[in-house]
CSV table of C-alpha atoms and ligand atoms in Angstrom, one decimal:
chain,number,residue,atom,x,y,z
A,55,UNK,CA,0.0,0.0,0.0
A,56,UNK,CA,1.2,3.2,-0.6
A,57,UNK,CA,1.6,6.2,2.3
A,58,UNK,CA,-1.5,7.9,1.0
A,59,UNK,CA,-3.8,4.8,1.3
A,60,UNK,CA,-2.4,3.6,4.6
A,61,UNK,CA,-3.1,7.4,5.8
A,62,UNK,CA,-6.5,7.4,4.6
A,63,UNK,CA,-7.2,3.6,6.0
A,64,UNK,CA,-6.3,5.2,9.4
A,65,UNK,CA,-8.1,7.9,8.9
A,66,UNK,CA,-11.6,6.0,8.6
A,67,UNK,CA,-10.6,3.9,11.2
A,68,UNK,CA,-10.2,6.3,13.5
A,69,UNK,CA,-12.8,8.1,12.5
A,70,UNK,CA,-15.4,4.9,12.9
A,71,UNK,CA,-13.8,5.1,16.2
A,72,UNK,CA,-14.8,8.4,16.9
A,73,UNK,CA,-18.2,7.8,15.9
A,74,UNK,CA,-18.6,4.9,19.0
A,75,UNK,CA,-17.2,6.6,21.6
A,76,UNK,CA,-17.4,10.2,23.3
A,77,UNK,CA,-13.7,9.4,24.9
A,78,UNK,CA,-10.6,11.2,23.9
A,79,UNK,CA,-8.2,7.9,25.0
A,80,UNK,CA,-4.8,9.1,26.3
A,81,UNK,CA,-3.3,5.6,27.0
A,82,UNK,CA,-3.1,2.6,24.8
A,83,UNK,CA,-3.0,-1.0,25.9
A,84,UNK,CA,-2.5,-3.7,23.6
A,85,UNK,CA,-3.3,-6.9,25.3
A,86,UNK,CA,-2.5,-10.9,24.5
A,87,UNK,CA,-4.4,-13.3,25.4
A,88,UNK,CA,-6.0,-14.0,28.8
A,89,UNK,CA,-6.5,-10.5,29.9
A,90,UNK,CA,-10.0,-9.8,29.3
A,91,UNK,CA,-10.6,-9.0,33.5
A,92,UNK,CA,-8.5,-6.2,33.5
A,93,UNK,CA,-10.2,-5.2,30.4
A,94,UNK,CA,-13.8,-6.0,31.9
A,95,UNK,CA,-12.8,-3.7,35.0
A,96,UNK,CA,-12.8,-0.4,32.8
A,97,UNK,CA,-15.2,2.3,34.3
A,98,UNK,CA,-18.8,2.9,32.1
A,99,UNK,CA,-16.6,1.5,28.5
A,100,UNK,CA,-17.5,1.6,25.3
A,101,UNK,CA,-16.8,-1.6,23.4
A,102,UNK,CA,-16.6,-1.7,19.8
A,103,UNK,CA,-16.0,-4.8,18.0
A,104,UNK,CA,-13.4,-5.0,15.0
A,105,UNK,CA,-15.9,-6.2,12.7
A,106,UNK,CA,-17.5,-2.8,13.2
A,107,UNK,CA,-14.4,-0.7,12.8
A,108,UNK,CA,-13.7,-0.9,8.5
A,109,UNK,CA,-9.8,-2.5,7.8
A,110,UNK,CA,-9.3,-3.1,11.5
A,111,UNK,CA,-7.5,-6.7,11.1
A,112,UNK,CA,-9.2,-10.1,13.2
A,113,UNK,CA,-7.4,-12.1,14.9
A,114,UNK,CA,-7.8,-16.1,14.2
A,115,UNK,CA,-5.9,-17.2,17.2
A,116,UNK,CA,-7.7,-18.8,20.2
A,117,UNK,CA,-7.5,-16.8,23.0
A,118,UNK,CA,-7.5,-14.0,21.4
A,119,UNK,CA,-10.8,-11.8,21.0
A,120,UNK,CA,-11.2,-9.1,18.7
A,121,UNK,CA,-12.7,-5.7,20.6
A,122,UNK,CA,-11.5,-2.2,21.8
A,123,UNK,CA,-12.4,-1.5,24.9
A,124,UNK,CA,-12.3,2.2,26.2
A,125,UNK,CA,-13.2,4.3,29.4
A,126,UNK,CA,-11.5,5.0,32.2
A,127,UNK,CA,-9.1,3.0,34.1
A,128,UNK,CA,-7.2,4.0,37.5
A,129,UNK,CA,-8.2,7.5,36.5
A,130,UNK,CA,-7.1,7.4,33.2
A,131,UNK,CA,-8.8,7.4,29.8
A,132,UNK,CA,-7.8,3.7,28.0
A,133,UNK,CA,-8.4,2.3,24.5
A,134,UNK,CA,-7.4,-1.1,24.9
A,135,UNK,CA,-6.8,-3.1,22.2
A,136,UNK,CA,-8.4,-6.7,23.1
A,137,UNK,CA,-7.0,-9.4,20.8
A,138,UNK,CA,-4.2,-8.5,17.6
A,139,UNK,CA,-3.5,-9.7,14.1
A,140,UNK,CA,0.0,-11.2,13.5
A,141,UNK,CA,2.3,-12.0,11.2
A,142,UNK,CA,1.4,-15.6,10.2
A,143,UNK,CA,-2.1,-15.0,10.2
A,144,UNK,CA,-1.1,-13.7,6.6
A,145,UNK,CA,-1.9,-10.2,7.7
A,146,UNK,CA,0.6,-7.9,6.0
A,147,UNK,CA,3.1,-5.3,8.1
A,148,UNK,CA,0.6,-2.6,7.4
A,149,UNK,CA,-2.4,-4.5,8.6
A,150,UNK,CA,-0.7,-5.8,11.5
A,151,UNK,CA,-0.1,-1.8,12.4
A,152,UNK,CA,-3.0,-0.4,12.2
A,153,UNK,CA,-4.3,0.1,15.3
A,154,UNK,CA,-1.1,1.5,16.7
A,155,UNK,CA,-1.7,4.4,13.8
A,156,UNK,CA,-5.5,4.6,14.4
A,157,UNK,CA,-3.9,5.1,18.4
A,158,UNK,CA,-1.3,7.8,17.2
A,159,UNK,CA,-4.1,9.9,15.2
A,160,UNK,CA,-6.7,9.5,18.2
A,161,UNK,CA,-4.0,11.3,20.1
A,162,UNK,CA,-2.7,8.3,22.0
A,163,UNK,CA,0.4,8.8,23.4
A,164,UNK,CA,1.5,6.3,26.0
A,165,UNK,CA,1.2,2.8,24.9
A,166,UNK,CA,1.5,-0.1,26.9
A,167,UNK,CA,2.4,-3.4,25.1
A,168,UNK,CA,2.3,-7.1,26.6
A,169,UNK,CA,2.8,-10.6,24.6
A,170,UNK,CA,3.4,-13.8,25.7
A,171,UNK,CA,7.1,-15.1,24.9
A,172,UNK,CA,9.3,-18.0,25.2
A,173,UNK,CA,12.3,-17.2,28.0
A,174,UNK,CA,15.6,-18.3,26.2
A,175,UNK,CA,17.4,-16.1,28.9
A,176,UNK,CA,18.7,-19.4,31.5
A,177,UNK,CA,17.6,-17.0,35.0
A,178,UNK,CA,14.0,-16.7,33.7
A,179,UNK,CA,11.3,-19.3,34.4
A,180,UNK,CA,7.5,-19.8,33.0
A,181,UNK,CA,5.4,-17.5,35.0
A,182,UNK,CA,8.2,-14.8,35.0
A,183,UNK,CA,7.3,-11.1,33.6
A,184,UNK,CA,9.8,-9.4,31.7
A,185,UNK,CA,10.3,-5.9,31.0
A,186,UNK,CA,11.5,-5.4,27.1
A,187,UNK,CA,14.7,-3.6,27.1
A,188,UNK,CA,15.3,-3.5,23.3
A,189,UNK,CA,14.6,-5.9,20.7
A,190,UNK,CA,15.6,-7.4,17.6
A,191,UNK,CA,13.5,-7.3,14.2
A,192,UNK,CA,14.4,-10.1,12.4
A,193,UNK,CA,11.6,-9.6,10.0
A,194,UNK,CA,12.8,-6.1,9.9
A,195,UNK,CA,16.3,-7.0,9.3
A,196,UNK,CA,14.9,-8.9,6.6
A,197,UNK,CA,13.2,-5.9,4.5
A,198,UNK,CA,9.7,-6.7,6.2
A,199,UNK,CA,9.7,-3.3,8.5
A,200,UNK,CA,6.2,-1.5,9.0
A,201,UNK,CA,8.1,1.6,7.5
A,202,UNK,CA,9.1,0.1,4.3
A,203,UNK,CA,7.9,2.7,1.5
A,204,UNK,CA,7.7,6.1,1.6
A,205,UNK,CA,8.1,8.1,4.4
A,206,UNK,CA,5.4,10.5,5.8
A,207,UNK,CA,7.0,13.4,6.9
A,208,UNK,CA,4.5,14.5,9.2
A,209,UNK,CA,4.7,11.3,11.0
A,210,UNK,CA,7.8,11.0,12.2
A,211,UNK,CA,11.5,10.8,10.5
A,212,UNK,CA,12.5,8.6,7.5
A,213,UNK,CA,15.2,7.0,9.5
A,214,UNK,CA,13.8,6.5,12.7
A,215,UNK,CA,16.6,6.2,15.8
A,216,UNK,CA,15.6,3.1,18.0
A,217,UNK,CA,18.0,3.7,21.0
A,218,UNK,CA,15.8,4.2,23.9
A,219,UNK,CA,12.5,2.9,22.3
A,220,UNK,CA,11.4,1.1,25.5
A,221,UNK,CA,11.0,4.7,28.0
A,222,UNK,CA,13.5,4.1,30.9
A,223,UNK,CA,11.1,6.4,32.7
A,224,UNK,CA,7.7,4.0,32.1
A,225,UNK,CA,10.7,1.0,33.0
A,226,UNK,CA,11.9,2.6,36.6
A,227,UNK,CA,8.0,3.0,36.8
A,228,UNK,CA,7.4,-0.6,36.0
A,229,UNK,CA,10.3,-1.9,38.7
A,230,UNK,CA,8.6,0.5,41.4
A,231,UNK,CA,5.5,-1.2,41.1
A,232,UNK,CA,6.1,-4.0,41.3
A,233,UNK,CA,8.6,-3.7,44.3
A,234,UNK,CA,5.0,-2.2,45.9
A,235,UNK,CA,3.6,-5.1,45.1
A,236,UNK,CA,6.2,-7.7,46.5
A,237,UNK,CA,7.3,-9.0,43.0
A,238,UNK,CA,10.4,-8.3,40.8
A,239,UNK,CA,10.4,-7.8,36.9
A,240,UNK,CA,12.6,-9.6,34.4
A,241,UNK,CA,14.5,-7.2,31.9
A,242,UNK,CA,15.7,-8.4,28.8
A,243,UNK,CA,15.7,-8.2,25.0
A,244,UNK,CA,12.8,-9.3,23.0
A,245,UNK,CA,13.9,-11.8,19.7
A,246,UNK,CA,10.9,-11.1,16.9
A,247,UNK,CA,10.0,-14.1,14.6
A,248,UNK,CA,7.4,-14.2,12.4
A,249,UNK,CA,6.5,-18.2,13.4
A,250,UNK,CA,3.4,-20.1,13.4
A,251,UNK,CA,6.1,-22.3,14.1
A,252,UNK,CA,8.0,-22.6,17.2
A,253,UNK,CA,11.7,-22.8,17.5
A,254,UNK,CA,14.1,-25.6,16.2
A,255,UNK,CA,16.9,-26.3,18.6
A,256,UNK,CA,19.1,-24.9,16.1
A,257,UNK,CA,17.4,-21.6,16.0
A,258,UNK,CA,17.2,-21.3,19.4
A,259,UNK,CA,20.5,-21.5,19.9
A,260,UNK,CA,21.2,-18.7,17.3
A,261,UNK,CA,19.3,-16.8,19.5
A,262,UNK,CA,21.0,-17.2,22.2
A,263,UNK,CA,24.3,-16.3,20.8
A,264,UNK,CA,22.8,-12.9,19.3
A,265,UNK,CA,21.8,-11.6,22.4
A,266,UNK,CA,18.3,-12.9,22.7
A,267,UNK,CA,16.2,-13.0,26.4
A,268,UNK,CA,13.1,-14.2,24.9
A,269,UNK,CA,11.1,-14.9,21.7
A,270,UNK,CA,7.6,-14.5,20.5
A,271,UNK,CA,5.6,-13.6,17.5
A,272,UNK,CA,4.4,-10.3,18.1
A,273,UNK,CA,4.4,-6.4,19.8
A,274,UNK,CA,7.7,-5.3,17.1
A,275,UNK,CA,6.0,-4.4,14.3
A,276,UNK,CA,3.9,-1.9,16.6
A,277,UNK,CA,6.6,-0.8,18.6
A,278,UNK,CA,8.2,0.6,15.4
A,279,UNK,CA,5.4,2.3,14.4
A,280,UNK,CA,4.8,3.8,17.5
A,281,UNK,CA,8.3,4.6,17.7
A,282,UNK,CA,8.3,6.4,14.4
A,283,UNK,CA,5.2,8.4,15.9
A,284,UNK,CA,7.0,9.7,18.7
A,285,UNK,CA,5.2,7.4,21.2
A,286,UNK,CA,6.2,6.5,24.9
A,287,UNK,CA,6.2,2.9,24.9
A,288,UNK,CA,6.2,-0.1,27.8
A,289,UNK,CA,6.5,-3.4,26.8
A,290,UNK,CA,5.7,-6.2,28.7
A,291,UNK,CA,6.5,-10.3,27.9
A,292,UNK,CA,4.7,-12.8,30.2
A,293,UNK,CA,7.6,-15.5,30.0
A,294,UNK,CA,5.1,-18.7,29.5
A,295,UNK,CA,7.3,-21.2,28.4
A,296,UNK,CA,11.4,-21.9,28.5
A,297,UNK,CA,12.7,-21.7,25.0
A,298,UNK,CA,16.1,-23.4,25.2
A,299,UNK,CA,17.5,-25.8,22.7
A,300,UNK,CA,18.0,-28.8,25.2
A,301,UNK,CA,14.7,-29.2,26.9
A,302,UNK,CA,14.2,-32.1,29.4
A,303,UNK,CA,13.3,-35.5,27.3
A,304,UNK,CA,9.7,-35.5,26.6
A,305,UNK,CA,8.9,-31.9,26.8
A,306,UNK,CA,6.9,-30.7,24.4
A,307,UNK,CA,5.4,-27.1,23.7
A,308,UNK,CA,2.5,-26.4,22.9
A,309,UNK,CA,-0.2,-23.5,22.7
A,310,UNK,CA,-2.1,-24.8,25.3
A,311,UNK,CA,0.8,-24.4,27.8
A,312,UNK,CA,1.6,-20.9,26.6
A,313,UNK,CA,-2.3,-20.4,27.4
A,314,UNK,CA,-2.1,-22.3,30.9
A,315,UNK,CA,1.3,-20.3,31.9
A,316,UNK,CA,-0.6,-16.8,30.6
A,317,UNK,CA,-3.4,-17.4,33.0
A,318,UNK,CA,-1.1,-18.2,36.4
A,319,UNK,CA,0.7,-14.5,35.6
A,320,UNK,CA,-2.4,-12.4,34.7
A,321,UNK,CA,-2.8,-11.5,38.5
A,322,UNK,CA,0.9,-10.1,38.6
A,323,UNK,CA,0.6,-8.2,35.3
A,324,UNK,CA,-2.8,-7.0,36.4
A,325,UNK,CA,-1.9,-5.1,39.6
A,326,UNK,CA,1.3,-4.6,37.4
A,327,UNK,CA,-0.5,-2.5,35.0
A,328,UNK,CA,-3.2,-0.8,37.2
A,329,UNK,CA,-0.4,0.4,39.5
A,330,UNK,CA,1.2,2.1,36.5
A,331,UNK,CA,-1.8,3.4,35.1
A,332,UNK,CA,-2.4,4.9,38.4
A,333,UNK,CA,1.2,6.6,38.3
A,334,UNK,CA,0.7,8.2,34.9
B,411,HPA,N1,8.5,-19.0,20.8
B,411,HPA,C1,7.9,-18.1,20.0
B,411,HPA,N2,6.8,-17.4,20.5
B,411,HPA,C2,6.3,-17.7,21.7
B,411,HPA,C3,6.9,-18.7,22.5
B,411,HPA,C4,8.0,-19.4,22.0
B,411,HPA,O1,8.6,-20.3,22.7
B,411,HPA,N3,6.1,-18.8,23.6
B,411,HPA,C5,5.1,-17.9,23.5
B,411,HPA,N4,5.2,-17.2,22.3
């Protein structure tokens, strides 16, 4: 697509958007799977279904529902984004990053990512929450960045600098948190792969050698996007299963175990992300 037809997608998103709502959202969440209390706690929301916003991509994965919810949260006004599109759902980049431009031209300017990921980092264990300190594109390494094509100026800058993309400010905020809440946070650096596959040994001990903390299948795309925008970001990984090339014999990973593991952290990332809303 070119920049002129991705612009004017956003711009009937957001405008459907608009339309549904009478908030002015200040805060973006992006949720994976399993989160839907925290989602279901938001003050008087208005909840608009994806089917009824025009491009806004489905997601096929189970676990994964397809709504905005937005209102107020802690005392602050939330669009959260219940369910995403990925990669190997066949969705293209811009598809896949669509809501975090439809959040940039609602005038969203926090956003607040979480994903599930596997921990390749040997200090973290399933259940573990991990801050993203930096990540690494592999797609975009590959030519399939979000920003591939031409540049709109009034966006942000053609060449986009990605030092200090994760806020250390939103990240002290994070660790403060949880320290309130008698937990500790992971930190480490987030591998993106487009999957549906998971890992071969092999791979996973590339990973490891290039600097890797964890993997997972999601949250880059939109991070550079929002990046580009000028947006604060927090990214959060729930670490649901270990991702290391010599696993016990007989363990096998599934979907259903990422699932399980999601659910035993949601309580932790809950108070996690209510205490920073509150903080904002
Ligand atoms: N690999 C890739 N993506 C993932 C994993 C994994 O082990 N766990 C959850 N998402």
């Amino acid at each position: 697509m070119t920049t002129t037809e991705t612009a004017k997608q956003v711009e009937i998103a957001a405008q459907a958007i608009r339309q549904q709502t009478i908030y002015r959202p200040t805060v973006g969440l992006v949720l994976g799977s399993g989160l839907s209390e925290l989602a279901n706690s938001i003050q008087d929301p208005d909840i608009i279904s994806y089917d009824r916003i025009p491009g806004w991509p489905q997601s096929t994965v189970v676990g994964h529902s397809g709504r905005l919810v937005i209102g107020t949260l802690e005392g602050k006004t939330v669009l959260v984004q219940q369910g995403r599109a990925h990669y190997y759902e066949g969705y293209d980049m811009d598809q896949i990053t669509l809501p975090v431009r439809v959040m940039r031209t609602l005038g969203i300017q926090v956003l607040i990512v979480t994903n599930a990921a596997g921990g390749i980092n040997a200090d973290f264990s399933p259940g573990d929450l991990m801050l993203i300190t930096d990540h690494i594109n592999f797609l975009g390494m590959a030519g399939q960045n979000p920003l591939r094509g031409p540049n709109d100026e009034t966006v942000g800058p053609r060449f986009p600098d990605m030092i200090g993309t994760y806020d250390p400010g939103l990240r002290k905020l994070a660790h403060e948190t949880a320290a309130a809440n008698n937990f500790t946070l992971q930190e480490g650096t987030y591998a993106y792969v487009a999957g549906p596959s998971f890992e071969t040994p092999a791979e996973l001990r590339f990973l490891r050698t290039v600097g890797a903390d964890a993997v997972g299948m999601s949250t880059v795309p939109t991070v550079v996007v929002a990046r580009h925008a000028g947006m604060q970001i927090l990214g959060i990984s729930s670490i649901t299963n270990k991702a290391v090339p010599d696993p016990e014999p007989g363990t096998v990973l599934d979907h259903e175990e990422v699932l399980e593991t999601g659910k035993q952290i949601i309580p932790r990332l809950t108070s996690l992300l209510r205490g920073i809303l509150q903080q904002l």
